[in-house]
Amino acid sequence: MSEPTKFLLREEQIPSHWVNLLPDLPGEPLPPLSPATGEPAGPDDLTPIFPMGLIAQEVSAEPEVEIPAEVREAYGLWRPTPLFRARRLEKALGTSARIYYKYEGGSPAGSHKPNTAVPQAYENAKAGVKKLSTETGAGQWGSSLAFACSLFGLDCEVFMVGSSYDQKPYRRSMMEAWGATVHRSPSDRTQSGRAQAEHPTGSLGIAISEAVEVAGQDPDCNYSLGSVLNHVLLHQTVIGQEAILQMELAGDEPDVIVGCVGGGSNFAGLAFPFMRAGSSARFVAAEPAACPTLTRGVYRYDFGDTAGLTPLMPMYTLGHDFVPPPVHAGGLRYHGDAPMLCGLVKAGRIEARAYRQNETFEAAVRFARSEGIIPAPEPAHAIRAVIDEVERGEANVILFGLCGHGHFDLAAYDAYLAGTLEDPEFSEADMEAALARLPEAPAIA
Ligand SMILES: Cc1ncc(COP(=O)(O)O)c(C=O)c1O
């Protein structure tokens, strides 16, 4: 046992602060815009659906934000998470590159999402809110919020994207076990859902509209988002801060850092602390070819949801009412991405690559057969990108985010193994039509 496989930290090494990359970003930050006036959105635009504690984090210009003691204590249920050296994968690939992965699948919900669900539930409970509404794609975010609400005595109502609801029935059971109520989206419970009845597979954008609508109409209910917003990316930086310490334990420094991107939170959580620390690594973001926001989208102001209820955000977008084909990586089926991450892609600090469904599952199975862990379909995109890096032969030390396990995604594995998994086509025409419906907003460079 002379060569360690896992690099572990003690509980007191759970970070005491989150890293806020906002002050480090190139250029002037582009503000979100109010959907009603087109003017920069201020805290007042957010108070109907978010508590002040989270709004303060959303707009904070401080380089670090302290983690409340109650949140840090709850993090102790699963953090610090392990960093693995993928020795068996290296061997299977026949590479001399050293590959590491930070594994977030050991959290109660099975992914990185509780890192932000817990502080969001905490701040809402502290503000006297009684209930949170949200959307979920893969079911990972809804499960995480259901878990976090159970810790702080909040009710939880989840709109689950139709295609995922059908593919992953046990995610619903999991949310219900933690006390949440789950609806298939588009539902007939909201105006936003009824207006999208002709898209029965649903999308994250539609489910967000439904959840925002519910929160906007109930004074005791706030809305909670699992990705994209600054405060969500902030909360996820516990991942990268731990990984920095663990890479030091391993005596290595990554020259490439890879993650999958749906809205950008696990990627930012791993990457931002390395950027803050001045890492010279290349950063590679992997997304689905069926929903290629960073590689094919336009950099414009757009709504975060389908119905146009959220502030306008500066980001790469396929158009807020673009409905991506129903790939199994439900958490990556989102038309936009986090403004902070998009700014870094635009500035050339992050490279983006898109992969098709079958090639990601091929990578996932290869990983499972060497490292043991069955990855969620979302981080399978990161694994595909890692294998690509190895095949290019330029990287010596690769670090990637394995942000969740795939135990609820076995129907997708079944289809892949049976040879019936499809590679749904991205429709350029649908994107062009959706882009033609982008809201009026100032152009961004
Ligand atoms: C396991 C997993 N990975 C990745 C994502 C994508 O989200 P993000 O880009 O915010 O990490 C999701 C979203 O639901 C997810 O469930």
CSV table of C-alpha atoms and ligand atoms in Angstrom, one decimal:
chain,number,residue,atom,x,y,z
A,1,MET,CA,0.0,0.0,0.0
A,2,SER,CA,2.8,2.4,-0.7
A,3,GLU,CA,0.9,4.4,-3.3
A,4,PRO,CA,-2.2,6.0,-1.9
A,5,THR,CA,-5.5,6.0,-3.9
A,6,LYS,CA,-7.5,8.4,-1.7
A,7,PHE,CA,-6.5,11.8,-0.3
A,8,LEU,CA,-8.6,12.6,2.7
A,9,LEU,CA,-9.0,15.6,5.0
A,10,ARG,CA,-10.2,15.9,8.6
A,11,GLU,CA,-13.6,17.4,9.4
A,12,GLU,CA,-12.0,20.6,10.9
A,13,GLN,CA,-10.5,21.2,7.4
A,14,ILE,CA,-14.0,21.9,6.0
A,15,PRO,CA,-13.5,25.4,4.6
A,16,SER,CA,-14.5,28.3,6.9
A,17,HIS,CA,-15.2,30.7,3.9
A,18,TRP,CA,-16.5,30.5,0.4
A,19,VAL,CA,-14.4,32.0,-2.4
A,20,ASN,CA,-16.1,34.8,-4.3
A,21,LEU,CA,-14.5,35.2,-7.7
A,22,LEU,CA,-16.6,38.2,-8.7
A,23,PRO,CA,-13.9,40.8,-7.8
A,24,ASP,CA,-11.2,38.8,-9.8
A,25,LEU,CA,-13.2,38.7,-13.1
A,26,PRO,CA,-11.9,40.5,-16.2
A,27,GLY,CA,-13.6,43.8,-17.1
A,28,GLU,CA,-16.6,45.5,-15.4
A,29,PRO,CA,-19.2,43.1,-14.2
A,30,LEU,CA,-22.4,43.2,-16.4
A,31,PRO,CA,-25.4,43.6,-14.1
A,32,PRO,CA,-28.6,41.5,-14.4
A,33,LEU,CA,-31.5,43.5,-15.8
A,34,SER,CA,-35.0,43.8,-14.5
A,35,PRO,CA,-37.4,42.1,-16.9
A,36,ALA,CA,-40.0,44.9,-16.3
A,37,THR,CA,-37.8,48.0,-16.9
A,38,GLY,CA,-34.7,46.7,-18.7
A,39,GLU,CA,-32.7,48.7,-16.1
A,40,PRO,CA,-30.0,47.0,-13.9
A,41,ALA,CA,-31.8,44.7,-11.4
A,42,GLY,CA,-31.2,45.6,-7.7
A,43,PRO,CA,-31.8,43.7,-4.5
A,44,ASP,CA,-35.5,45.0,-4.7
A,45,ASP,CA,-36.1,43.0,-7.8
A,46,LEU,CA,-35.0,39.8,-6.0
A,47,THR,CA,-36.7,40.2,-2.6
A,48,PRO,CA,-40.1,38.7,-3.7
A,49,ILE,CA,-38.4,35.3,-4.1
A,50,PHE,CA,-35.1,35.3,-2.3
A,51,PRO,CA,-34.1,36.1,1.3
A,52,MET,CA,-31.8,39.1,2.0
A,53,GLY,CA,-29.0,36.8,3.3
A,54,LEU,CA,-28.7,35.2,-0.2
A,55,ILE,CA,-29.2,38.5,-2.0
A,56,ALA,CA,-26.3,39.9,0.0
A,57,GLN,CA,-24.2,36.9,-1.2
A,58,GLU,CA,-25.4,37.3,-4.8
A,59,VAL,CA,-24.1,40.9,-5.0
A,60,SER,CA,-21.2,40.7,-2.6
A,61,ALA,CA,-17.9,42.2,-3.8
A,62,GLU,CA,-15.9,40.7,-0.9
A,63,PRO,CA,-13.3,38.2,-2.0
A,64,GLU,CA,-14.4,35.7,0.7
A,65,VAL,CA,-17.7,35.1,2.5
A,66,GLU,CA,-17.8,33.4,5.9
A,67,ILE,CA,-19.7,30.1,6.1
A,68,PRO,CA,-22.3,30.2,8.9
A,69,ALA,CA,-21.5,27.8,11.8
A,70,GLU,CA,-24.8,25.9,11.3
A,71,VAL,CA,-24.0,25.3,7.6
A,72,ARG,CA,-20.5,24.2,8.3
A,73,GLU,CA,-21.9,21.7,10.9
A,74,ALA,CA,-24.4,20.3,8.4
A,75,TYR,CA,-21.6,20.0,5.8
A,76,GLY,CA,-19.9,17.7,8.3
A,77,LEU,CA,-22.6,15.1,7.4
A,78,TRP,CA,-20.6,14.4,4.2
A,79,ARG,CA,-17.7,16.8,3.9
A,80,PRO,CA,-14.7,16.9,3.3
A,81,THR,CA,-15.2,14.7,0.3
A,82,PRO,CA,-12.4,12.4,-1.0
A,83,LEU,CA,-10.0,13.1,-3.8
A,84,PHE,CA,-9.0,10.0,-5.7
A,85,ARG,CA,-6.0,9.2,-7.8
A,86,ALA,CA,-7.5,7.2,-10.8
A,87,ARG,CA,-4.6,4.7,-10.9
A,88,ARG,CA,-6.8,2.0,-12.5
A,89,LEU,CA,-8.2,4.3,-15.1
A,90,GLU,CA,-4.6,5.5,-15.9
A,91,LYS,CA,-3.6,1.9,-16.4
A,92,ALA,CA,-6.6,1.0,-18.5
A,93,LEU,CA,-5.9,4.0,-20.8
A,94,GLY,CA,-2.2,3.1,-20.9
A,95,THR,CA,-1.2,6.7,-20.0
A,96,SER,CA,1.7,8.2,-18.0
A,97,ALA,CA,-0.5,11.2,-17.2
A,98,ARG,CA,-1.7,11.3,-13.6
A,99,ILE,CA,-5.5,11.6,-13.2
A,100,TYR,CA,-7.3,12.8,-10.1
A,101,TYR,CA,-11.0,13.2,-9.4
A,102,LYS,CA,-12.8,15.0,-6.6
A,103,TYR,CA,-15.9,12.9,-5.8
A,104,GLU,CA,-19.1,14.6,-4.6
A,105,GLY,CA,-21.3,11.5,-4.9
A,106,GLY,CA,-21.0,10.6,-1.3
A,107,SER,CA,-23.4,13.4,-0.1
A,108,PRO,CA,-26.9,12.3,1.1
A,109,ALA,CA,-28.4,13.2,-2.3
A,110,GLY,CA,-25.6,11.7,-4.3
A,111,SER,CA,-24.1,14.9,-5.9
A,112,HIS,CA,-22.5,18.3,-5.2
A,113,LYS,CA,-25.9,20.0,-5.1
A,114,PRO,CA,-26.4,19.8,-1.2
A,115,ASN,CA,-23.3,22.2,-0.9
A,116,THR,CA,-25.7,25.0,-1.9
A,117,ALA,CA,-29.1,23.5,-0.9
A,118,VAL,CA,-28.0,23.6,2.7
A,119,PRO,CA,-27.0,27.3,2.9
A,120,GLN,CA,-30.0,28.2,0.8
A,121,ALA,CA,-32.4,26.4,3.2
A,122,TYR,CA,-30.6,27.8,6.2
A,123,GLU,CA,-30.8,31.5,5.0
A,124,ASN,CA,-34.5,31.1,4.1
A,125,ALA,CA,-35.4,29.4,7.5
A,126,LYS,CA,-33.5,32.2,9.3
A,127,ALA,CA,-35.6,34.8,7.4
A,128,GLY,CA,-38.8,33.1,8.6
A,129,VAL,CA,-39.8,31.6,5.2
A,130,LYS,CA,-41.9,28.5,5.5
A,131,LYS,CA,-41.6,26.8,2.1
A,132,LEU,CA,-39.2,26.6,-0.9
A,133,SER,CA,-40.3,25.9,-4.5
A,134,THR,CA,-37.8,24.7,-7.1
A,135,GLU,CA,-37.3,22.9,-10.4
A,136,THR,CA,-35.2,19.8,-10.9
A,137,GLY,CA,-33.7,18.3,-14.1
A,138,ALA,CA,-31.9,15.1,-13.2
A,139,GLY,CA,-33.6,15.0,-9.8
A,140,GLN,CA,-30.3,15.6,-8.1
A,141,TRP,CA,-31.1,19.2,-7.3
A,142,GLY,CA,-34.7,18.5,-6.1
A,143,SER,CA,-33.4,15.7,-3.9
A,144,SER,CA,-30.7,18.0,-2.4
A,145,LEU,CA,-33.2,20.7,-1.6
A,146,ALA,CA,-35.7,18.2,-0.2
A,147,PHE,CA,-32.9,16.9,2.1
A,148,ALA,CA,-31.8,20.5,3.1
A,149,CYS,CA,-35.4,21.6,3.8
A,150,SER,CA,-35.8,18.6,6.1
A,151,LEU,CA,-32.7,19.8,8.1
A,152,PHE,CA,-34.2,23.2,8.7
A,153,GLY,CA,-38.0,22.4,9.0
A,154,LEU,CA,-39.1,23.9,5.6
A,155,ASP,CA,-41.7,22.6,3.2
A,156,CYS,CA,-40.5,21.9,-0.3
A,157,GLU,CA,-42.3,21.8,-3.6
A,158,VAL,CA,-40.5,20.5,-6.7
A,159,PHE,CA,-41.3,20.8,-10.4
A,160,MET,CA,-39.5,17.9,-12.0
A,161,VAL,CA,-38.7,18.0,-15.8
A,162,GLY,CA,-41.1,15.6,-17.5
A,163,SER,CA,-38.5,13.5,-19.3
A,164,SER,CA,-36.5,13.0,-16.0
A,165,TYR,CA,-39.7,12.3,-14.1
A,166,ASP,CA,-40.4,9.4,-16.4
A,167,GLN,CA,-36.8,8.2,-16.6
A,168,LYS,CA,-36.0,8.3,-12.8
A,169,PRO,CA,-39.1,7.5,-10.7
A,170,TYR,CA,-37.0,6.7,-7.6
A,171,ARG,CA,-35.7,10.3,-7.5
A,172,ARG,CA,-39.3,11.3,-6.8
A,173,SER,CA,-39.5,8.6,-4.1
A,174,MET,CA,-36.3,10.0,-2.6
A,175,MET,CA,-37.6,13.6,-2.5
A,176,GLU,CA,-40.9,12.4,-1.0
A,177,ALA,CA,-38.9,10.4,1.6
A,178,TRP,CA,-37.4,13.7,2.8
A,179,GLY,CA,-40.9,15.2,2.9
A,180,ALA,CA,-41.1,17.1,-0.4
A,181,THR,CA,-44.1,17.3,-2.9
A,182,VAL,CA,-43.1,16.6,-6.5
A,183,HIS,CA,-45.0,17.6,-9.7
A,184,ARG,CA,-44.3,16.5,-13.3
A,185,SER,CA,-43.4,19.6,-15.4
A,186,PRO,CA,-45.0,21.0,-17.5
A,187,SER,CA,-47.9,20.7,-15.0
A,188,ASP,CA,-51.4,22.1,-15.0
A,189,ARG,CA,-50.8,23.8,-11.6
A,190,THR,CA,-49.3,27.0,-13.1
A,191,GLN,CA,-50.0,29.3,-16.0
A,192,SER,CA,-46.4,28.8,-17.1
A,193,GLY,CA,-46.9,25.0,-17.2
A,194,ARG,CA,-50.2,25.1,-19.0
A,195,ALA,CA,-48.7,27.4,-21.6
A,196,GLN,CA,-46.1,24.7,-22.4
A,197,ALA,CA,-48.4,21.7,-22.6
A,198,GLU,CA,-47.2,21.0,-26.2
A,199,HIS,CA,-43.7,20.2,-24.8
A,200,PRO,CA,-44.5,17.2,-22.7
A,201,THR,CA,-40.8,16.3,-22.2
A,202,GLY,CA,-40.4,19.6,-20.4
A,203,SER,CA,-37.1,21.5,-19.8
A,204,LEU,CA,-35.3,23.2,-17.0
A,205,GLY,CA,-36.4,26.6,-18.3
A,206,ILE,CA,-40.1,25.6,-18.1
A,207,ALA,CA,-39.8,24.0,-14.7
A,208,ILE,CA,-38.0,27.1,-13.4
A,209,SER,CA,-40.9,29.3,-14.6
A,210,GLU,CA,-43.4,27.0,-12.8
A,211,ALA,CA,-41.4,27.2,-9.5
A,212,VAL,CA,-40.8,31.0,-9.7
A,213,GLU,CA,-44.6,31.5,-10.4
A,214,VAL,CA,-45.5,29.5,-7.3
A,215,ALA,CA,-43.1,31.4,-5.1
A,216,GLY,CA,-44.2,34.8,-6.5
A,217,GLN,CA,-47.8,34.1,-5.5
A,218,ASP,CA,-47.3,32.9,-2.0
A,219,PRO,CA,-45.8,35.2,0.6
A,220,ASP,CA,-44.6,32.3,2.8
A,221,CYS,CA,-42.8,30.6,-0.1
A,222,ASN,CA,-39.5,31.5,-1.7
A,223,TYR,CA,-37.8,30.1,-4.8
A,224,SER,CA,-34.5,28.3,-4.8
A,225,LEU,CA,-32.2,27.8,-7.8
A,226,GLY,CA,-29.7,24.9,-8.0
A,227,SER,CA,-27.2,26.6,-10.4
A,228,VAL,CA,-26.4,29.6,-12.5
A,229,LEU,CA,-26.6,32.4,-9.8
A,230,ASN,CA,-23.5,33.9,-8.2
A,231,HIS,CA,-24.4,32.7,-4.7
A,232,VAL,CA,-24.9,29.1,-5.9
A,233,LEU,CA,-21.4,29.1,-7.5
A,234,LEU,CA,-20.0,30.7,-4.3
A,235,HIS,CA,-21.4,27.9,-2.2
A,236,GLN,CA,-19.8,25.3,-4.4
A,237,THR,CA,-16.3,26.6,-3.9
A,238,VAL,CA,-15.9,24.3,-0.9
A,239,ILE,CA,-15.1,21.7,-3.6
A,240,GLY,CA,-12.1,23.4,-5.1
A,241,GLN,CA,-10.7,24.7,-1.7
A,242,GLU,CA,-10.6,21.1,-0.4
A,243,ALA,CA,-9.2,19.9,-3.7
A,244,ILE,CA,-6.3,22.4,-3.4
A,245,LEU,CA,-5.3,20.9,0.0
A,246,GLN,CA,-5.7,17.4,-1.3
A,247,MET,CA,-3.6,18.0,-4.4
A,248,GLU,CA,-0.9,19.3,-2.0
A,249,LEU,CA,-1.2,16.1,0.0
A,250,ALA,CA,-0.7,14.2,-3.3
A,251,GLY,CA,2.3,16.3,-4.1
A,252,ASP,CA,0.9,17.2,-7.5
A,253,GLU,CA,-0.4,20.3,-9.3
A,254,PRO,CA,-3.0,20.0,-12.1
A,255,ASP,CA,-2.2,21.3,-15.5
A,256,VAL,CA,-5.7,20.7,-16.8
A,257,ILE,CA,-8.9,21.0,-14.7
A,258,VAL,CA,-12.1,19.5,-16.2
A,259,GLY,CA,-15.7,19.6,-15.3
A,260,CYS,CA,-19.2,19.2,-16.8
A,261,VAL,CA,-21.4,22.3,-17.2
A,262,GLY,CA,-25.2,22.4,-17.0
A,263,GLY,CA,-25.6,25.8,-15.4
A,264,GLY,CA,-22.0,25.9,-14.2
A,265,SER,CA,-22.0,25.4,-10.5
A,266,ASN,CA,-19.9,22.2,-10.0
A,267,PHE,CA,-17.5,23.4,-12.6
A,268,ALA,CA,-17.1,26.8,-10.9
A,269,GLY,CA,-17.0,25.1,-7.5
A,270,LEU,CA,-13.9,23.1,-8.5
A,271,ALA,CA,-12.2,25.7,-10.8
A,272,PHE,CA,-12.7,29.1,-9.1
A,273,PRO,CA,-10.5,28.4,-6.0
A,274,PHE,CA,-7.7,27.3,-8.3
A,275,MET,CA,-8.2,30.5,-10.4
A,276,ARG,CA,-8.1,32.6,-7.2
A,277,ALA,CA,-4.9,30.8,-6.2
A,278,GLY,CA,-3.3,31.8,-9.5
A,279,SER,CA,-3.2,28.3,-11.0
A,280,SER,CA,-1.8,28.2,-14.5
A,281,ALA,CA,-3.9,25.1,-15.4
A,282,ARG,CA,-6.1,25.0,-18.5
A,283,PHE,CA,-9.8,24.8,-17.7
A,284,VAL,CA,-12.0,22.6,-19.8
A,285,ALA,CA,-15.8,22.7,-19.6
A,286,ALA,CA,-17.8,19.7,-21.1
A,287,GLU,CA,-21.4,19.9,-22.3
A,288,PRO,CA,-23.8,17.8,-24.3
A,289,ALA,CA,-23.8,18.2,-28.1
A,290,ALA,CA,-27.6,18.1,-27.8
A,291,CYS,CA,-27.6,21.3,-25.7
A,292,PRO,CA,-24.4,23.0,-26.7
A,293,THR,CA,-24.8,26.3,-24.8
A,294,LEU,CA,-21.1,27.3,-24.6
A,295,THR,CA,-20.0,25.9,-27.9
A,296,ARG,CA,-22.9,27.0,-30.2
A,297,GLY,CA,-24.9,29.6,-28.2
A,298,VAL,CA,-24.8,33.4,-28.6
A,299,TYR,CA,-23.4,35.7,-25.9
A,300,ARG,CA,-26.4,37.9,-25.1
A,301,TYR,CA,-28.8,39.0,-22.3
A,302,ASP,CA,-31.5,36.4,-21.9
A,303,PHE,CA,-34.1,35.2,-19.4
A,304,GLY,CA,-33.1,32.4,-17.0
A,305,ASP,CA,-36.5,30.7,-17.6
A,306,THR,CA,-38.8,29.9,-20.4
A,307,ALA,CA,-41.7,32.2,-19.5
A,308,GLY,CA,-39.5,35.3,-18.9
A,309,LEU,CA,-40.1,35.8,-15.2
A,310,THR,CA,-36.4,36.0,-14.1
A,311,PRO,CA,-34.1,39.0,-14.5
A,312,LEU,CA,-32.2,39.1,-17.8
A,313,MET,CA,-28.6,37.7,-17.4
A,314,PRO,CA,-25.6,38.2,-19.6
A,315,MET,CA,-24.7,34.7,-20.8
A,316,TYR,CA,-24.2,32.2,-23.6
A,317,THR,CA,-27.7,31.1,-24.5
A,318,LEU,CA,-29.6,28.9,-27.0
A,319,GLY,CA,-32.7,31.1,-26.4
A,320,HIS,CA,-34.8,30.9,-23.3
A,321,ASP,CA,-37.6,28.9,-25.0
A,322,PHE,CA,-35.3,26.5,-26.7
A,323,VAL,CA,-36.3,23.0,-25.6
A,324,PRO,CA,-33.3,20.6,-25.7
A,325,PRO,CA,-33.9,17.0,-26.9
A,326,PRO,CA,-34.4,14.6,-23.9
A,327,VAL,CA,-30.8,13.4,-23.3
A,328,HIS,CA,-30.3,11.4,-20.0
A,329,ALA,CA,-28.0,14.1,-18.6
A,330,GLY,CA,-31.0,16.0,-17.4
A,331,GLY,CA,-28.9,18.3,-15.3
A,332,LEU,CA,-27.2,19.6,-18.5
A,333,ARG,CA,-30.4,20.4,-20.4
A,334,TYR,CA,-30.4,24.1,-19.8
A,335,HIS,CA,-30.5,26.9,-22.4
A,336,GLY,CA,-28.0,29.2,-20.6
A,337,ASP,CA,-25.1,29.1,-18.2
A,338,ALA,CA,-23.9,31.1,-15.2
A,339,PRO,CA,-22.9,34.6,-16.1
A,340,MET,CA,-19.6,34.4,-14.2
A,341,LEU,CA,-18.6,31.2,-16.1
A,342,CYS,CA,-19.7,32.6,-19.4
A,343,GLY,CA,-17.6,35.7,-18.9
A,344,LEU,CA,-14.6,33.5,-18.4
A,345,VAL,CA,-15.4,31.5,-21.5
A,346,LYS,CA,-15.8,34.7,-23.5
A,347,ALA,CA,-12.4,35.9,-22.1
A,348,GLY,CA,-10.7,32.7,-23.3
A,349,ARG,CA,-9.9,31.5,-19.7
A,350,ILE,CA,-12.1,28.4,-20.0
A,351,GLU,CA,-12.3,26.2,-23.1
A,352,ALA,CA,-15.6,24.4,-23.9
A,353,ARG,CA,-16.2,21.1,-25.7
A,354,ALA,CA,-19.4,19.3,-26.6
A,355,TYR,CA,-19.9,15.5,-26.6
A,356,ARG,CA,-22.6,13.2,-27.9
A,357,GLN,CA,-24.6,10.9,-25.6
A,358,ASN,CA,-23.2,7.6,-26.7
A,359,GLU,CA,-19.5,8.7,-26.5
A,360,THR,CA,-20.1,10.0,-22.9
A,361,PHE,CA,-21.7,6.7,-21.8
A,362,GLU,CA,-18.8,4.8,-23.4
A,363,ALA,CA,-16.5,6.9,-21.2
A,364,ALA,CA,-18.7,6.3,-18.1
A,365,VAL,CA,-18.7,2.5,-18.6
A,366,ARG,CA,-14.9,2.5,-19.1
A,367,PHE,CA,-14.6,4.5,-15.8
A,368,ALA,CA,-16.9,2.2,-13.9
A,369,ARG,CA,-15.0,-0.8,-15.1
A,370,SER,CA,-11.7,0.6,-13.9
A,371,GLU,CA,-12.5,2.8,-10.9
A,372,GLY,CA,-15.7,1.1,-9.7
A,373,ILE,CA,-17.9,4.2,-9.2
A,374,ILE,CA,-20.8,4.4,-11.7
A,375,PRO,CA,-20.9,8.1,-12.7
A,376,ALA,CA,-24.0,10.2,-13.2
A,377,PRO,CA,-24.5,11.0,-16.9
A,378,GLU,CA,-23.6,14.6,-16.3
A,379,PRO,CA,-20.0,14.1,-15.1
A,380,ALA,CA,-19.7,11.3,-17.7
A,381,HIS,CA,-19.2,14.3,-20.1
A,382,ALA,CA,-16.2,15.4,-17.9
A,383,ILE,CA,-14.8,11.8,-18.1
A,384,ARG,CA,-15.1,11.9,-21.9
A,385,ALA,CA,-13.2,15.1,-21.9
A,386,VAL,CA,-10.5,13.7,-19.7
A,387,ILE,CA,-10.0,10.7,-22.0
A,388,ASP,CA,-9.8,13.2,-24.9
A,389,GLU,CA,-7.0,15.1,-23.0
A,390,VAL,CA,-5.2,11.8,-22.5
A,391,GLU,CA,-5.5,10.9,-26.2
A,392,ARG,CA,-4.1,14.4,-27.1
A,393,GLY,CA,-1.1,13.5,-25.0
A,394,GLU,CA,-0.3,17.1,-23.8
A,395,ALA,CA,-1.4,16.9,-20.1
A,396,ASN,CA,0.7,15.5,-17.3
A,397,VAL,CA,-1.7,16.0,-14.4
A,398,ILE,CA,-5.5,16.1,-14.9
A,399,LEU,CA,-8.0,16.9,-12.2
A,400,PHE,CA,-11.7,16.5,-12.8
A,401,GLY,CA,-15.0,16.8,-10.9
A,402,LEU,CA,-16.9,13.6,-10.5
A,403,CYS,CA,-19.9,15.5,-9.2
A,404,GLY,CA,-22.4,12.7,-8.7
A,405,HIS,CA,-23.1,9.0,-8.9
A,406,GLY,CA,-25.5,7.4,-11.4
A,407,HIS,CA,-27.4,5.0,-9.2
A,408,PHE,CA,-30.7,6.5,-10.3
A,409,ASP,CA,-29.6,6.6,-13.9
A,410,LEU,CA,-29.5,2.9,-14.6
A,411,ALA,CA,-32.2,3.1,-17.2
A,412,ALA,CA,-29.8,5.1,-19.3
A,413,TYR,CA,-27.0,2.6,-18.7
A,414,ASP,CA,-29.5,-0.2,-19.7
A,415,ALA,CA,-30.2,1.6,-23.0
A,416,TYR,CA,-26.5,2.1,-23.7
A,417,LEU,CA,-25.6,-1.5,-22.9
A,418,ALA,CA,-28.5,-2.7,-25.1
A,419,GLY,CA,-27.3,-0.6,-27.9
A,420,THR,CA,-30.5,1.4,-28.1
A,421,LEU,CA,-29.3,4.7,-26.7
A,422,GLU,CA,-29.9,7.5,-29.2
A,423,ASP,CA,-27.7,10.5,-30.1
A,424,PRO,CA,-30.5,13.1,-30.4
A,425,GLU,CA,-29.6,15.8,-32.9
A,426,PHE,CA,-29.3,19.4,-31.8
A,427,SER,CA,-31.6,21.4,-34.0
A,428,GLU,CA,-29.9,24.5,-35.5
A,429,ALA,CA,-33.3,25.6,-36.8
A,430,ASP,CA,-35.0,25.4,-33.3
A,431,MET,CA,-32.1,27.4,-31.9
A,432,GLU,CA,-32.4,30.0,-34.6
A,433,ALA,CA,-36.1,30.3,-34.0
A,434,ALA,CA,-35.5,30.6,-30.2
A,435,LEU,CA,-32.8,33.2,-30.8
A,436,ALA,CA,-35.2,35.3,-32.8
A,437,ARG,CA,-37.3,35.5,-29.7
A,438,LEU,CA,-34.5,36.9,-27.4
A,439,PRO,CA,-35.7,39.9,-25.4
A,440,GLU,CA,-34.7,43.4,-26.3
A,441,ALA,CA,-31.6,44.2,-24.3
A,442,PRO,CA,-28.3,46.1,-24.8
A,443,ALA,CA,-25.7,44.2,-26.8
A,444,ILE,CA,-22.7,42.9,-24.9
A,445,ALA,CA,-19.1,42.6,-26.2
B,1,LIG,C1,-24.9,15.3,-11.1
B,1,LIG,C2,-25.1,16.6,-11.7
B,1,LIG,N1,-24.0,17.1,-12.3
B,1,LIG,C3,-24.1,18.3,-12.9
B,1,LIG,C4,-25.2,19.0,-13.0
B,1,LIG,C5,-25.2,20.3,-13.7
B,1,LIG,O1,-25.4,21.4,-12.9
B,1,LIG,P1,-24.1,22.4,-12.7
B,1,LIG,O2,-23.6,22.8,-14.0
B,1,LIG,O3,-24.7,23.6,-12.0
B,1,LIG,O4,-23.2,21.7,-11.8
B,1,LIG,C6,-26.4,18.5,-12.4
B,1,LIG,C7,-27.6,19.3,-12.4
B,1,LIG,O5,-28.6,18.9,-12.0
B,1,LIG,C8,-26.3,17.3,-11.7
B,1,LIG,O6,-27.4,16.8,-11.2
